[in-house]
PDB file of C-alpha atoms in Angstrom:
ATOM      1  CA  UNK A   1      -0.518  -0.083   0.356  1.00 40.00           C
ATOM      2  CA  UNK A   2       2.782   2.454   1.152  1.00 42.00           C
ATOM      3  CA  UNK A   3       4.848   1.679  -1.986  1.00 44.00           C
ATOM      4  CA  UNK A   4       1.697   1.903  -4.633  1.00 41.00           C
ATOM      5  CA  UNK A   5       1.358   5.935  -2.766  1.00 42.00           C
ATOM      6  CA  UNK A   6       5.530   6.795  -3.656  1.00 46.00           C
ATOM      7  CA  UNK A   7       6.522   8.552  -6.979  1.00 47.00           C
ATOM      8  CA  UNK A   8       9.195   7.102  -9.089  1.00 68.00           C
ATOM      9  CA  UNK A   9      12.699   9.349  -8.505  1.00 74.00           C
ATOM     10  CA  UNK A  10      14.060   9.430 -12.167  1.00 80.00           C
ATOM     11  CA  UNK A  11      16.820  11.788 -11.056  1.00 83.00           C
ATOM     12  CA  UNK A  12      18.472  13.560  -8.244  1.00 86.00           C
ATOM     13  CA  UNK A  13      19.706  17.300  -7.897  1.00 84.00           C
ATOM     14  CA  UNK A  14      23.210  17.089  -6.269  1.00 82.00           C
ATOM     15  CA  UNK A  15      23.142  20.011  -3.960  1.00 77.00           C
ATOM     16  CA  UNK A  16      27.176  20.878  -3.790  1.00 72.00           C
ATOM     17  CA  UNK A  17      28.054  24.416  -3.012  1.00 68.00           C
ATOM     18  CA  UNK A  18      24.830  26.013  -4.512  1.00 67.00           C
ATOM     19  CA  UNK A  19      24.604  27.537  -0.616  1.00 65.00           C
ATOM     20  CA  UNK A  20      27.857  29.156  -1.149  1.00 67.00           C
ATOM     21  CA  UNK A  21      27.890  30.631  -4.726  1.00 69.00           C
ATOM     22  CA  UNK A  22      31.029  32.592  -3.465  1.00 71.00           C
ATOM     23  CA  UNK A  23      33.262  29.549  -3.456  1.00 72.00           C
ATOM     24  CA  UNK A  24      31.797  28.126  -6.612  1.00 74.00           C
ATOM     25  CA  UNK A  25      33.943  30.138  -8.767  1.00 79.00           C
ATOM     26  CA  UNK A  26      37.002  29.292  -6.947  1.00 82.00           C
ATOM     27  CA  UNK A  27      36.498  25.482  -6.280  1.00 81.00           C
ATOM     28  CA  UNK A  28      35.634  25.566 -10.346  1.00 84.00           C
ATOM     29  CA  UNK A  29      39.292  27.185 -11.048  1.00 88.00           C
ATOM     30  CA  UNK A  30      40.974  24.572  -8.690  1.00 87.00           C
ATOM     31  CA  UNK A  31      39.127  21.356  -9.516  1.00 87.00           C
ATOM     32  CA  UNK A  32      39.918  22.067 -12.970  1.00 91.00           C
ATOM     33  CA  UNK A  33      43.520  22.406 -12.644  1.00 92.00           C
ATOM     34  CA  UNK A  34      43.692  19.493  -9.925  1.00 91.00           C
ATOM     35  CA  UNK A  35      41.986  17.341 -12.675  1.00 93.00           C
ATOM     36  CA  UNK A  36      44.711  18.313 -15.420  1.00 94.00           C
ATOM     37  CA  UNK A  37      47.520  17.473 -13.001  1.00 92.00           C
ATOM     38  CA  UNK A  38      45.477  14.307 -12.265  1.00 93.00           C
ATOM     39  CA  UNK A  39      45.284  13.304 -16.314  1.00 94.00           C
ATOM     40  CA  UNK A  40      48.826  14.338 -17.061  1.00 92.00           C
ATOM     41  CA  UNK A  41      50.542  13.116 -14.146  1.00 90.00           C
ATOM     42  CA  UNK A  42      49.104   9.934 -13.750  1.00 92.00           C
ATOM     43  CA  UNK A  43      48.845   9.519 -17.369  1.00 92.00           C
ATOM     44  CA  UNK A  44      52.843  10.089 -17.489  1.00 88.00           C
ATOM     45  CA  UNK A  45      53.485   7.460 -14.995  1.00 89.00           C
ATOM     46  CA  UNK A  46      50.828   4.745 -17.215  1.00 91.00           C
ATOM     47  CA  UNK A  47      53.175   5.572 -20.100  1.00 89.00           C
ATOM     48  CA  UNK A  48      56.385   5.237 -19.015  1.00 87.00           C
ATOM     49  CA  UNK A  49      55.423   2.196 -17.192  1.00 86.00           C
ATOM     50  CA  UNK A  50      54.718   0.639 -20.788  1.00 87.00           C
ATOM     51  CA  UNK A  51      57.233   2.029 -22.999  1.00 85.00           C
ATOM     52  CA  UNK A  52      60.202   1.509 -20.812  1.00 79.00           C
ATOM     53  CA  UNK A  53      61.585  -1.886 -20.378  1.00 80.00           C
ATOM     54  CA  UNK A  54      63.341  -0.574 -17.283  1.00 80.00           C
ATOM     55  CA  UNK A  55      60.246  -0.487 -15.373  1.00 82.00           C
ATOM     56  CA  UNK A  56      58.696  -3.651 -16.101  1.00 88.00           C
ATOM     57  CA  UNK A  57      58.610  -4.564 -12.375  1.00 89.00           C
ATOM     58  CA  UNK A  58      56.066  -5.493  -9.952  1.00 92.00           C
ATOM     59  CA  UNK A  59      56.496  -1.643  -8.031  1.00 89.00           C
ATOM     60  CA  UNK A  60      55.865  -0.068 -11.553  1.00 89.00           C
ATOM     61  CA  UNK A  61      52.922  -2.567 -12.531  1.00 94.00           C
ATOM     62  CA  UNK A  62      50.990  -2.113  -9.582  1.00 94.00           C
ATOM     63  CA  UNK A  63      51.900   1.966  -9.472  1.00 91.00           C
ATOM     64  CA  UNK A  64      50.797   2.158 -13.339  1.00 92.00           C
ATOM     65  CA  UNK A  65      47.356   0.251 -12.032  1.00 95.00           C
ATOM     66  CA  UNK A  66      47.334   2.717  -9.414  1.00 93.00           C
ATOM     67  CA  UNK A  67      47.667   5.582 -11.710  1.00 93.00           C
ATOM     68  CA  UNK A  68      45.042   4.285 -14.150  1.00 94.00           C
ATOM     69  CA  UNK A  69      42.299   3.436 -11.226  1.00 94.00           C
ATOM     70  CA  UNK A  70      42.701   7.651  -9.768  1.00 92.00           C
ATOM     71  CA  UNK A  71      42.144   8.395 -13.745  1.00 94.00           C
ATOM     72  CA  UNK A  72      38.927   6.466 -13.637  1.00 92.00           C
ATOM     73  CA  UNK A  73      38.225   7.589 -10.305  1.00 90.00           C
ATOM     74  CA  UNK A  74      38.031  11.095 -11.110  1.00 91.00           C
ATOM     75  CA  UNK A  75      36.590  11.112 -14.403  1.00 90.00           C
ATOM     76  CA  UNK A  76      33.328   9.031 -13.356  1.00 86.00           C
ATOM     77  CA  UNK A  77      32.353  12.678 -11.058  1.00 84.00           C
ATOM     78  CA  UNK A  78      35.037  15.550 -11.708  1.00 88.00           C
ATOM     79  CA  UNK A  79      33.641  16.131 -15.404  1.00 87.00           C
ATOM     80  CA  UNK A  80      29.753  16.286 -13.755  1.00 82.00           C
ATOM     81  CA  UNK A  81      31.132  18.308 -11.174  1.00 80.00           C
ATOM     82  CA  UNK A  82      32.748  21.065 -13.414  1.00 83.00           C
ATOM     83  CA  UNK A  83      30.018  21.030 -15.275  1.00 82.00           C
ATOM     84  CA  UNK A  84      27.637  21.613 -12.649  1.00 76.00           C
ATOM     85  CA  UNK A  85      29.187  25.290 -12.560  1.00 75.00           C
ATOM     86  CA  UNK A  86      28.696  26.101 -15.508  1.00 76.00           C
ATOM     87  CA  UNK A  87      24.429  25.834 -16.098  1.00 74.00           C
ATOM     88  CA  UNK A  88      22.230  25.997 -13.677  1.00 70.00           C
ATOM     89  CA  UNK A  89      20.949  22.530 -14.383  1.00 71.00           C
ATOM     90  CA  UNK A  90      22.471  20.257 -11.254  1.00 77.00           C
ATOM     91  CA  UNK A  91      21.041  16.760 -12.281  1.00 83.00           C
ATOM     92  CA  UNK A  92      22.166  13.102 -12.484  1.00 85.00           C
ATOM     93  CA  UNK A  93      19.953  10.947 -13.854  1.00 87.00           C
ATOM     94  CA  UNK A  94      18.984   7.647 -11.736  1.00 86.00           C
ATOM     95  CA  UNK A  95      20.803   5.337 -13.868  1.00 88.00           C
ATOM     96  CA  UNK A  96      23.858   7.911 -13.995  1.00 88.00           C
ATOM     97  CA  UNK A  97      23.740   8.147 -10.180  1.00 89.00           C
ATOM     98  CA  UNK A  98      23.852   4.200 -10.013  1.00 89.00           C
ATOM     99  CA  UNK A  99      27.043   4.383 -12.470  1.00 91.00           C
ATOM    100  CA  UNK A 100      28.869   6.908 -10.583  1.00 89.00           C
ATOM    101  CA  UNK A 101      27.996   5.140  -7.543  1.00 89.00           C
ATOM    102  CA  UNK A 102      29.529   1.692  -8.878  1.00 92.00           C
ATOM    103  CA  UNK A 103      32.719   3.431 -10.079  1.00 91.00           C
ATOM    104  CA  UNK A 104      33.341   5.301  -7.023  1.00 87.00           C
ATOM    105  CA  UNK A 105      32.975   1.720  -5.115  1.00 87.00           C
ATOM    106  CA  UNK A 106      35.258  -0.089  -7.259  1.00 92.00           C
ATOM    107  CA  UNK A 107      37.559   2.370  -7.367  1.00 91.00           C
ATOM    108  CA  UNK A 108      37.966   3.126  -3.875  1.00 89.00           C
ATOM    109  CA  UNK A 109      37.497  -1.067  -2.405  1.00 92.00           C
ATOM    110  CA  UNK A 110      40.033  -1.502  -5.232  1.00 95.00           C
ATOM    111  CA  UNK A 111      42.390   0.804  -3.692  1.00 92.00           C
ATOM    112  CA  UNK A 112      42.673   0.036  -0.368  1.00 93.00           C
ATOM    113  CA  UNK A 113      43.187  -3.862  -1.785  1.00 94.00           C
ATOM    114  CA  UNK A 114      45.972  -2.551  -4.094  1.00 94.00           C
ATOM    115  CA  UNK A 115      47.739  -0.764  -1.754  1.00 94.00           C
ATOM    116  CA  UNK A 116      47.954  -3.608   0.368  1.00 95.00           C
ATOM    117  CA  UNK A 117      49.600  -5.670  -2.174  1.00 95.00           C
ATOM    118  CA  UNK A 118      51.775  -2.691  -2.931  1.00 94.00           C
ATOM    119  CA  UNK A 119      53.253  -3.165   1.025  1.00 94.00           C
ATOM    120  CA  UNK A 120      53.351  -6.865   0.512  1.00 95.00           C
ATOM    121  CA  UNK A 121      56.125  -6.031  -2.191  1.00 94.00           C
ATOM    122  CA  UNK A 122      57.981  -3.549  -0.509  1.00 93.00           C
ATOM    123  CA  UNK A 123      57.598  -6.569   2.273  1.00 94.00           C
ATOM    124  CA  UNK A 124      59.352  -9.004   0.018  1.00 95.00           C
ATOM    125  CA  UNK A 125      61.718  -6.415  -1.739  1.00 92.00           C
ATOM    126  CA  UNK A 126      63.246  -5.740   2.077  1.00 93.00           C
ATOM    127  CA  UNK A 127      62.691  -8.092   4.112  1.00 93.00           C
ATOM    128  CA  UNK A 128      63.660 -11.319   1.755  1.00 92.00           C
ATOM    129  CA  UNK A 129      65.433  -9.737  -1.317  1.00 90.00           C
ATOM    130  CA  UNK A 130      67.225 -12.781  -2.269  1.00 92.00           C
ATOM    131  CA  UNK A 131      63.771 -15.085  -3.003  1.00 93.00           C
ATOM    132  CA  UNK A 132      61.947 -11.401  -4.696  1.00 93.00           C
ATOM    133  CA  UNK A 133      62.420 -12.464  -7.905  1.00 93.00           C
ATOM    134  CA  UNK A 134      60.753 -15.897  -7.571  1.00 94.00           C
ATOM    135  CA  UNK A 135      57.806 -14.768  -5.280  1.00 94.00           C
ATOM    136  CA  UNK A 136      57.312 -11.803  -7.102  1.00 94.00           C
ATOM    137  CA  UNK A 137      57.036 -12.774 -10.474  1.00 93.00           C
ATOM    138  CA  UNK A 138      55.240 -11.833 -13.313  1.00 92.00           C
ATOM    139  CA  UNK A 139      52.688 -15.088 -12.434  1.00 93.00           C
ATOM    140  CA  UNK A 140      52.170 -13.576  -8.888  1.00 93.00           C
ATOM    141  CA  UNK A 141      51.814  -9.952  -9.188  1.00 94.00           C
ATOM    142  CA  UNK A 142      49.561  -9.599 -12.281  1.00 95.00           C
ATOM    143  CA  UNK A 143      47.035 -12.380 -10.379  1.00 96.00           C
ATOM    144  CA  UNK A 144      47.154 -10.054  -7.254  1.00 96.00           C
ATOM    145  CA  UNK A 145      46.484  -7.093  -9.184  1.00 95.00           C
ATOM    146  CA  UNK A 146      43.686  -8.477 -11.017  1.00 96.00           C
ATOM    147  CA  UNK A 147      42.481  -9.902  -8.015  1.00 95.00           C
ATOM    148  CA  UNK A 148      42.216  -6.454  -6.440  1.00 95.00           C
ATOM    149  CA  UNK A 149      40.279  -5.056  -9.094  1.00 96.00           C
ATOM    150  CA  UNK A 150      37.493  -7.748  -9.075  1.00 96.00           C
ATOM    151  CA  UNK A 151      37.338  -7.837  -5.389  1.00 95.00           C
ATOM    152  CA  UNK A 152      36.677  -4.217  -6.057  1.00 94.00           C
ATOM    153  CA  UNK A 153      34.126  -4.493  -8.672  1.00 94.00           C
ATOM    154  CA  UNK A 154      32.317  -7.644  -6.471  1.00 95.00           C
ATOM    155  CA  UNK A 155      31.624  -5.215  -3.867  1.00 94.00           C
ATOM    156  CA  UNK A 156      30.727  -2.501  -5.728  1.00 93.00           C
ATOM    157  CA  UNK A 157      28.042  -4.548  -7.504  1.00 94.00           C
ATOM    158  CA  UNK A 158      26.681  -5.511  -4.842  1.00 94.00           C
ATOM    159  CA  UNK A 159      26.498  -2.004  -2.370  1.00 92.00           C
ATOM    160  CA  UNK A 160      25.315  -0.181  -5.202  1.00 93.00           C
ATOM    161  CA  UNK A 161      22.317  -2.664  -6.150  1.00 92.00           C
ATOM    162  CA  UNK A 162      21.258  -2.755  -2.613  1.00 92.00           C
ATOM    163  CA  UNK A 163      21.273   1.222  -2.619  1.00 90.00           C
ATOM    164  CA  UNK A 164      19.099   1.124  -6.074  1.00 88.00           C
ATOM    165  CA  UNK A 165      16.804  -1.061  -5.164  1.00 89.00           C
ATOM    166  CA  UNK A 166      15.305   1.121  -2.526  1.00 87.00           C
ATOM    167  CA  UNK A 167      12.342   2.689  -3.227  1.00 87.00           C
ATOM    168  CA  UNK A 168      12.779   6.528  -3.132  1.00 83.00           C
ATOM    169  CA  UNK A 169      10.030   9.173  -2.680  1.00 78.00           C
ATOM    170  CA  UNK A 170       9.443  12.803  -2.018  1.00 70.00           C
ATOM    171  CA  UNK A 171      13.079  14.694  -1.775  1.00 78.00           C
ATOM    172  CA  UNK A 172      15.420  13.879  -4.427  1.00 82.00           C
ATOM    173  CA  UNK A 173      18.211  16.250  -3.088  1.00 84.00           C
ATOM    174  CA  UNK A 174      21.674  14.639  -2.067  1.00 82.00           C
ATOM    175  CA  UNK A 175      23.823  17.380   0.009  1.00 78.00           C
ATOM    176  CA  UNK A 176      26.913  16.430  -2.040  1.00 78.00           C
ATOM    177  CA  UNK A 177      28.865  16.785  -4.288  1.00 77.00           C
ATOM    178  CA  UNK A 178      28.592  13.194  -6.356  1.00 81.00           C
ATOM    179  CA  UNK A 179      26.122  10.321  -5.759  1.00 84.00           C
ATOM    180  CA  UNK A 180      27.533   9.345  -2.286  1.00 80.00           C
ATOM    181  CA  UNK A 181      26.289   5.870  -1.249  1.00 84.00           C
ATOM    182  CA  UNK A 182      25.632   8.092   2.676  1.00 81.00           C
ATOM    183  CA  UNK A 183      23.860  10.863   1.056  1.00 81.00           C
ATOM    184  CA  UNK A 184      21.835   8.725  -0.962  1.00 86.00           C
ATOM    185  CA  UNK A 185      20.606   6.034   1.643  1.00 86.00           C
ATOM    186  CA  UNK A 186      18.708   9.634   3.424  1.00 85.00           C
ATOM    187  CA  UNK A 187      16.599   9.936   0.365  1.00 86.00           C
ATOM    188  CA  UNK A 188      15.407   6.342   0.685  1.00 86.00           C
ATOM    189  CA  UNK A 189      11.749   6.035   2.394  1.00 85.00           C
ATOM    190  CA  UNK A 190      12.557   2.205   3.459  1.00 85.00           C
ATOM    191  CA  UNK A 191      14.456   0.478   6.098  1.00 86.00           C
ATOM    192  CA  UNK A 192      18.346   0.434   5.194  1.00 89.00           C
ATOM    193  CA  UNK A 193      19.558  -2.031   8.457  1.00 90.00           C
ATOM    194  CA  UNK A 194      20.631  -4.333   5.267  1.00 92.00           C
ATOM    195  CA  UNK A 195      22.582  -1.675   3.601  1.00 91.00           C
ATOM    196  CA  UNK A 196      24.378  -0.619   6.690  1.00 91.00           C
ATOM    197  CA  UNK A 197      25.181  -3.706   7.685  1.00 93.00           C
ATOM    198  CA  UNK A 198      26.138  -4.604   4.225  1.00 92.00           C
ATOM    199  CA  UNK A 199      28.702  -1.565   4.200  1.00 90.00           C
ATOM    200  CA  UNK A 200      30.091  -2.257   7.473  1.00 91.00           C
ATOM    201  CA  UNK A 201      31.186  -6.026   6.741  1.00 93.00           C
ATOM    202  CA  UNK A 202      32.596  -4.119   3.802  1.00 91.00           C
ATOM    203  CA  UNK A 203      34.279  -1.605   5.332  1.00 88.00           C
ATOM    204  CA  UNK A 204      36.075  -3.874   7.730  1.00 91.00           C
ATOM    205  CA  UNK A 205      37.077  -6.421   4.534  1.00 92.00           C
ATOM    206  CA  UNK A 206      38.035  -3.676   2.003  1.00 91.00           C
ATOM    207  CA  UNK A 207      39.325  -1.124   5.119  1.00 89.00           C
ATOM    208  CA  UNK A 208      39.623  -2.509   8.013  1.00 91.00           C
ATOM    209  CA  UNK A 209      41.746  -5.804   7.126  1.00 93.00           C
ATOM    210  CA  UNK A 210      43.946  -3.919   4.418  1.00 94.00           C
ATOM    211  CA  UNK A 211      45.376  -1.644   7.191  1.00 93.00           C
ATOM    212  CA  UNK A 212      46.408  -4.644   9.218  1.00 95.00           C
ATOM    213  CA  UNK A 213      47.913  -5.866   6.464  1.00 95.00           C
ATOM    214  CA  UNK A 214      49.991  -2.856   5.639  1.00 95.00           C
ATOM    215  CA  UNK A 215      50.806  -2.176   9.407  1.00 94.00           C
ATOM    216  CA  UNK A 216      52.305  -5.910  10.110  1.00 96.00           C
ATOM    217  CA  UNK A 217      54.071  -5.108   6.428  1.00 95.00           C
ATOM    218  CA  UNK A 218      55.488  -2.326   8.261  1.00 94.00           C
ATOM    219  CA  UNK A 219      56.846  -3.561  11.317  1.00 95.00           C
ATOM    220  CA  UNK A 220      58.809  -6.460   9.689  1.00 95.00           C
ATOM    221  CA  UNK A 221      59.760  -3.677   7.159  1.00 94.00           C
ATOM    222  CA  UNK A 222      61.242  -0.909   9.920  1.00 93.00           C
ATOM    223  CA  UNK A 223      62.561  -4.207  11.945  1.00 93.00           C
ATOM    224  CA  UNK A 224      64.673  -5.873   8.773  1.00 92.00           C
ATOM    225  CA  UNK A 225      65.690  -1.453   7.591  1.00 92.00           C
ATOM    226  CA  UNK A 226      66.800  -1.137  11.718  1.00 91.00           C
ATOM    227  CA  UNK A 227      69.196  -3.970  11.523  1.00 90.00           C
ATOM    228  CA  UNK A 228      71.330  -2.966   8.792  1.00 88.00           C
ATOM    229  CA  UNK A 229      74.922  -1.948   9.854  1.00 89.00           C
ATOM    230  CA  UNK A 230      75.158   1.093   7.776  1.00 88.00           C
ATOM    231  CA  UNK A 231      73.370   4.520   7.588  1.00 87.00           C
ATOM    232  CA  UNK A 232      73.830   4.412   4.142  1.00 87.00           C
ATOM    233  CA  UNK A 233      71.963   1.238   3.467  1.00 85.00           C
ATOM    234  CA  UNK A 234      68.881   2.057   6.205  1.00 88.00           C
ATOM    235  CA  UNK A 235      68.510   5.082   4.303  1.00 87.00           C
ATOM    236  CA  UNK A 236      68.607   3.004   0.757  1.00 85.00           C
ATOM    237  CA  UNK A 237      66.387   0.607   1.924  1.00 85.00           C
ATOM    238  CA  UNK A 238      63.592   3.340   3.556  1.00 85.00           C
ATOM    239  CA  UNK A 239      63.782   5.581   0.583  1.00 83.00           C
ATOM    240  CA  UNK A 240      62.055   2.588  -1.612  1.00 83.00           C
ATOM    241  CA  UNK A 241      59.020   1.887   0.274  1.00 86.00           C
ATOM    242  CA  UNK A 242      59.046   5.757   2.152  1.00 86.00           C
ATOM    243  CA  UNK A 243      56.015   7.169  -1.376  1.00 86.00           C
ATOM    244  CA  UNK A 244      53.843   4.232  -0.674  1.00 89.00           C
ATOM    245  CA  UNK A 245      54.019   4.820   2.938  1.00 89.00           C
ATOM    246  CA  UNK A 246      53.228   8.407   1.922  1.00 88.00           C
ATOM    247  CA  UNK A 247      50.280   7.308  -0.120  1.00 89.00           C
ATOM    248  CA  UNK A 248      48.509   4.879   2.644  1.00 90.00           C
ATOM    249  CA  UNK A 249      48.954   8.050   5.039  1.00 88.00           C
ATOM    250  CA  UNK A 250      47.327  10.023   3.485  1.00 85.00           C
ATOM    251  CA  UNK A 251      44.743   8.064   2.050  1.00 85.00           C
ATOM    252  CA  UNK A 252      43.831   6.399   4.737  1.00 85.00           C
ATOM    253  CA  UNK A 253      44.278   9.131   6.901  1.00 81.00           C
ATOM    254  CA  UNK A 254      41.648  11.583   4.896  1.00 76.00           C
ATOM    255  CA  UNK A 255      38.668   8.458   5.562  1.00 76.00           C
ATOM    256  CA  UNK A 256      39.970   8.056   9.002  1.00 74.00           C
ATOM    257  CA  UNK A 257      39.519  11.962   9.816  1.00 70.00           C
ATOM    258  CA  UNK A 258      36.441  11.796   7.646  1.00 65.00           C
ATOM    259  CA  UNK A 259      34.572   9.821   9.526  1.00 60.00           C
ATOM    260  CA  UNK A 260      35.902   9.805  12.986  1.00 56.00           C
ATOM    261  CA  UNK A 261      35.616  13.359  13.492  1.00 54.00           C
ATOM    262  CA  UNK A 262      32.898  14.666  16.027  1.00 51.00           C
ATOM    263  CA  UNK A 263      29.598  15.734  14.768  1.00 51.00           C
ATOM    264  CA  UNK A 264      28.544  19.136  15.618  1.00 48.00           C
ATOM    265  CA  UNK A 265      25.006  19.564  17.720  1.00 47.00           C
ATOM    266  CA  UNK A 266      23.691  22.937  17.017  1.00 47.00           C
ATOM    267  CA  UNK A 267      22.010  23.800  13.517  1.00 45.00           C
ATOM    268  CA  UNK A 268      24.275  26.475  12.808  1.00 47.00           C
ATOM    269  CA  UNK A 269      27.420  23.907  13.754  1.00 48.00           C
ATOM    270  CA  UNK A 270      25.839  21.435  11.557  1.00 50.00           C
ATOM    271  CA  UNK A 271      25.368  23.903   8.305  1.00 56.00           C
ATOM    272  CA  UNK A 272      29.570  24.545   9.175  1.00 59.00           C
ATOM    273  CA  UNK A 273      29.815  20.949   9.598  1.00 60.00           C
ATOM    274  CA  UNK A 274      28.505  19.912   5.846  1.00 66.00           C
ATOM    275  CA  UNK A 275      30.535  22.247   4.516  1.00 67.00           C
ATOM    276  CA  UNK A 276      33.596  20.943   5.874  1.00 69.00           C
ATOM    277  CA  UNK A 277      32.492  17.052   5.030  1.00 69.00           C
ATOM    278  CA  UNK A 278      32.041  18.604   1.468  1.00 69.00           C
ATOM    279  CA  UNK A 279      35.700  19.755   0.856  1.00 70.00           C
ATOM    280  CA  UNK A 280      37.157  16.934   3.231  1.00 71.00           C
ATOM    281  CA  UNK A 281      35.671  14.540   0.328  1.00 72.00           C
ATOM    282  CA  UNK A 282      36.276  16.697  -2.065  1.00 72.00           C
ATOM    283  CA  UNK A 283      39.963  16.421  -0.938  1.00 69.00           C
ATOM    284  CA  UNK A 284      39.851  12.319  -0.694  1.00 71.00           C
ATOM    285  CA  UNK A 285      38.245  12.487  -4.443  1.00 79.00           C
ATOM    286  CA  UNK A 286      40.919  14.786  -6.343  1.00 85.00           C
ATOM    287  CA  UNK A 287      43.771  16.201  -4.284  1.00 84.00           C
ATOM    288  CA  UNK A 288      45.211  12.190  -2.980  1.00 84.00           C
ATOM    289  CA  UNK A 289      44.454  11.099  -6.815  1.00 89.00           C
ATOM    290  CA  UNK A 290      46.652  14.441  -7.644  1.00 89.00           C
ATOM    291  CA  UNK A 291      49.109  13.534  -5.331  1.00 86.00           C
ATOM    292  CA  UNK A 292      50.033  10.097  -5.713  1.00 85.00           C
ATOM    293  CA  UNK A 293      52.269  10.404  -9.450  1.00 85.00           C
ATOM    294  CA  UNK A 294      54.486  13.618  -7.358  1.00 85.00           C
ATOM    295  CA  UNK A 295      54.900  11.677  -4.574  1.00 86.00           C
ATOM    296  CA  UNK A 296      56.053   8.791  -6.730  1.00 81.00           C
ATOM    297  CA  UNK A 297      57.921  10.666  -9.089  1.00 75.00           C
ATOM    298  CA  UNK A 298      59.587  13.519  -7.638  1.00 62.00           C
ATOM    299  CA  UNK A 299      62.269  11.430  -6.089  1.00 62.00           C
ATOM    300  CA  UNK A 300      61.921   8.956  -8.086  1.00 70.00           C
ATOM    301  CA  UNK A 301      65.209   8.104 -10.089  1.00 71.00           C
ATOM    302  CA  UNK A 302      63.792   5.518 -12.115  1.00 70.00           C
ATOM    303  CA  UNK A 303      60.619   7.774 -13.377  1.00 72.00           C
ATOM    304  CA  UNK A 304      62.714  10.642 -13.924  1.00 69.00           C
ATOM    305  CA  UNK A 305      65.163   8.700 -16.329  1.00 70.00           C
ATOM    306  CA  UNK A 306      62.561   6.985 -17.954  1.00 69.00           C
ATOM    307  CA  UNK A 307      60.673  10.317 -18.850  1.00 69.00           C
ATOM    308  CA  UNK A 308      63.937  11.603 -20.499  1.00 69.00           C
ATOM    309  CA  UNK A 309      64.668   8.574 -22.503  1.00 70.00           C
ATOM    310  CA  UNK A 310      61.069   8.885 -24.085  1.00 66.00           C
ATOM    311  CA  UNK A 311      61.455  12.998 -24.730  1.00 65.00           C
ATOM    312  CA  UNK A 312      64.819  12.266 -26.077  1.00 68.00           C
ATOM    313  CA  UNK A 313      63.420   9.388 -28.589  1.00 64.00           C
ATOM    314  CA  UNK A 314      60.826  11.899 -29.455  1.00 60.00           C
ATOM    315  CA  UNK A 315      63.077  15.059 -30.203  1.00 60.00           C
ATOM    316  CA  UNK A 316      65.473  12.335 -32.143  1.00 53.00           C
ATOM    317  CA  UNK A 317      62.591  11.058 -34.487  1.00 59.00           C
ATOM    318  CA  UNK A 318      61.389  14.291 -34.921  1.00 57.00           C
ATOM    319  CA  UNK A 319      64.731  15.447 -36.032  1.00 55.00           C
ATOM    320  CA  UNK A 320      65.112  12.669 -38.042  1.00 54.00           C
TER     321      UNK A 320
END
């Protein structure tokens, strides 16, 4: 009886920063510049990993997967986010919202697993270097990366299907930049306990387990590094995993800050909190993918040498 009276929602309105027009221009320019850096930086990482045979290693294979993931993740939402600043229409279709939710979930879960696989790669390289070519052979690291993508995709199909099968009636305004699942679930006019339980289980599998795996890996890595007698040897060993550790801290630190910070109790504080949540979400969705290629390339001699090699070959071919 209740369902028969519900009006079917065919599209959602993404509120974004509509209540703060003075911020929209600033954020449009910032996000556009960051998106271009994401495409350029991650694109360069993928190109050099494919074109330079010296980078045919597990670490750069995982890194190229991470770069491709970041491009897919940001491209699922940023173009729509930018277009909303240029037009008064700030809507997204019901199916478009489902696709965006699927890609966001899939990329996020895949990155969690992929970062743990990269931690294992660093653990083997530092703690068991003599067996590294055997343990991290192509027959091992390719299925590891493929498994990360499959696990993220399966989880995303489950979470998205559970969310999009819910009935939505009345309000169709999503108080967010994108079809973020928690914001969408607030609009459902049905019991969402199954969704909450499935998300808790998924968070345990794709957030807690990888974090513990990464933590244990780095405990062994640090203990091995500290046993190296020379300071130069310790520095070189730590430099091979410092970039990955930095990316892990930024990625998980943003997530923990986003969900662990205290909630405001008064209405005025609630409004400010919503804006803060959106900005943090923007940091997680745009700034982190932008920093990844910069972190991995700024102090990486192999990547710099590969870029120079490709540029030199291009200049030479043009000169011919």
